[in-house]
Amino acid sequence: MENVIEFKNITKYFPGVKALDDISFVARGGEVLALMGENGAGKSTLLKVLNGDYQQTSGEYLINGKSCHFNNPREAVAAGIGVIYQERQIMLELTVGENMFLGRLPVGAMGHIRMNEVHERAQKIIDEFGLDMKSTDKVKDLSVAYQQMVEIMKAYSRENLKMIAFDEPTASLSDAEIDSLFRIIRKLRGEGKVVIYVSHRMAEIRQVADRVAVFKDGRFVGDWPVDEITDKELIQKMVGRDLGDVFSALDKRKTIGDVVLEAKNVRSPFLHECSFTLRAGEVLGFSGLVGAGRTELVRAITGADPMTGGEVFLEGKPLKCKTPHDAIRNGMVMVPEDRKLQGIIPRMSVGRNIAVGSLDALTGFLGHIDTKREAQIGIDGKANFNIKTPNLEKSIVELSGGNQQKAIVARWLTTKPKVLILDEPTKGIDVGAKSEFYNMICEFARQGIAVILISSELPEVIGLSDRIIVMRGRRIVGEIQAIDATEEKLLTMAMMEE
């Protein structure tokens, strides 16, 4: 029997915000339905309603013709619903196998968990995915990408699975892991499961989806077979306008000044010797494949990882950063790749997340924080970076990924940095919000800030940078002026041995 999930007039209100506005559509088994739309369009909110994380204000959803209502995710799981969110929801101290079967661990006659059976069943699934890990591995020892794969395998392992939804699943995955995921998705489709796939990556949608549904401002715009709608038409429907060539439309007029940052033969436990210079007003792009060493290099110069050799100079003066706080105090700040673990402070409000980077300036002699100035920093950050939130007291985890990222950028720009490092700043952000970030990056450079941009999206690194450094095997292997760069040249440098 074909599985069918029908959404009927789903509406969801938050204080001051109508997140979902009368959403109605059908997702059928045996096909992959992609959901697309700008950040804040309502895609993730709808999945959270279906999964029992949120309760709709009105409307209903039907599974195989039966009206359902889940008060919590446990009830959704019991009904065969699996949702893989962007934010990982796994137990880091447990093994891979324990995570995969958590809540349904097999128990023997004496009440003991049959761990051999757990690991045997888990290892079969790991092998089916073709991953280089063991069921007995602790999840905390795995890479971010493999932690994400554990989440996916956990849902995949449920025997009663009727529907599985993926919310930006490939943001942390390598090409090989993406291929493995797509193979499993096609298997699920072939078994008649409902597969919902949320992504901002056009190429992925073309590769894995049968049909695409577009959301805008909490409303359902429509759905089309993937092969009957062009990328340009999709973008127009998502943002309500034709973005055209977003990079050619950028105002990149600026003056590139003197060298602000110089790294000489920098080494770390995760990095070979690397040297480069960065000038005021320059956007220096770093390109390379996953694991090339781009993040490891900026972590070393900012004190997040220990330097085992080399020197760093800021405005001609030696800079030794034992911790990231040393870098921040000297005017070098970084927006990290992992928003959840290294960027936002989940339990804090939006306003305090913005102001926390300025605590040194806000704290008096006796350790008291100037709360009026703290509040004003939040107000200014919200206005200057167009952060969409009904108020600054709202928990930052309730914002879309794009607005969380804006808050992190606002946090560090408030400190008036000399060097701004952006590590995959548009990862998991929709096409409309990307355009906003691109304009912000150009404006930072116009203000004389020296910008390091790490990006895995080749059009992005070419379109925004003045100069591009290519890394491979945790070392710098080449440099090219952006005006001379092409995707083919960068990929050749990143992949080919000399």
mmCIF file of N, CA and C in Angstrom, residues 28 35 43 59 69 114 118 249:
data_model
loop_
_atom_site.group_PDB
_atom_site.id
_atom_site.type_symbol
_atom_site.label_atom_id
_atom_site.label_comp_id
_atom_site.label_asym_id
_atom_site.label_seq_id
_atom_site.Cartn_x
_atom_site.Cartn_y
_atom_site.Cartn_z
ATOM 1 N N ARG A 28 3.526 11.825 -1.254
ATOM 2 C CA ARG A 28 3.190 10.428 -1.539
ATOM 3 C C ARG A 28 4.408 9.519 -1.434
ATOM 4 N N LEU A 35 11.441 20.169 -0.504
ATOM 5 C CA LEU A 35 10.866 21.424 -0.024
ATOM 6 C C LEU A 35 11.916 22.513 -0.168
ATOM 7 N N LYS A 43 9.508 25.764 6.202
ATOM 8 C CA LYS A 43 9.788 24.352 5.909
ATOM 9 C C LYS A 43 10.075 23.561 7.179
ATOM 10 N N GLY A 59 -5.743 23.334 11.734
ATOM 11 C CA GLY A 59 -5.454 22.418 10.639
ATOM 12 C C GLY A 59 -5.140 21.023 11.145
ATOM 13 N N HIS A 69 -2.446 13.191 15.429
ATOM 14 C CA HIS A 69 -1.974 14.324 16.228
ATOM 15 C C HIS A 69 -0.921 13.799 17.203
ATOM 16 N N ARG A 114 20.889 -6.786 25.306
ATOM 17 C CA ARG A 114 21.671 -7.705 24.485
ATOM 18 C C ARG A 114 22.574 -6.883 23.555
ATOM 19 N N VAL A 118 22.698 -5.659 19.489
ATOM 20 C CA VAL A 118 22.673 -4.240 19.107
ATOM 21 C C VAL A 118 23.770 -3.938 18.093
ATOM 22 N N ALA A 249 25.969 41.673 -9.832
ATOM 23 C CA ALA A 249 25.209 42.811 -9.317
ATOM 24 C C ALA A 249 25.822 43.412 -8.048
#
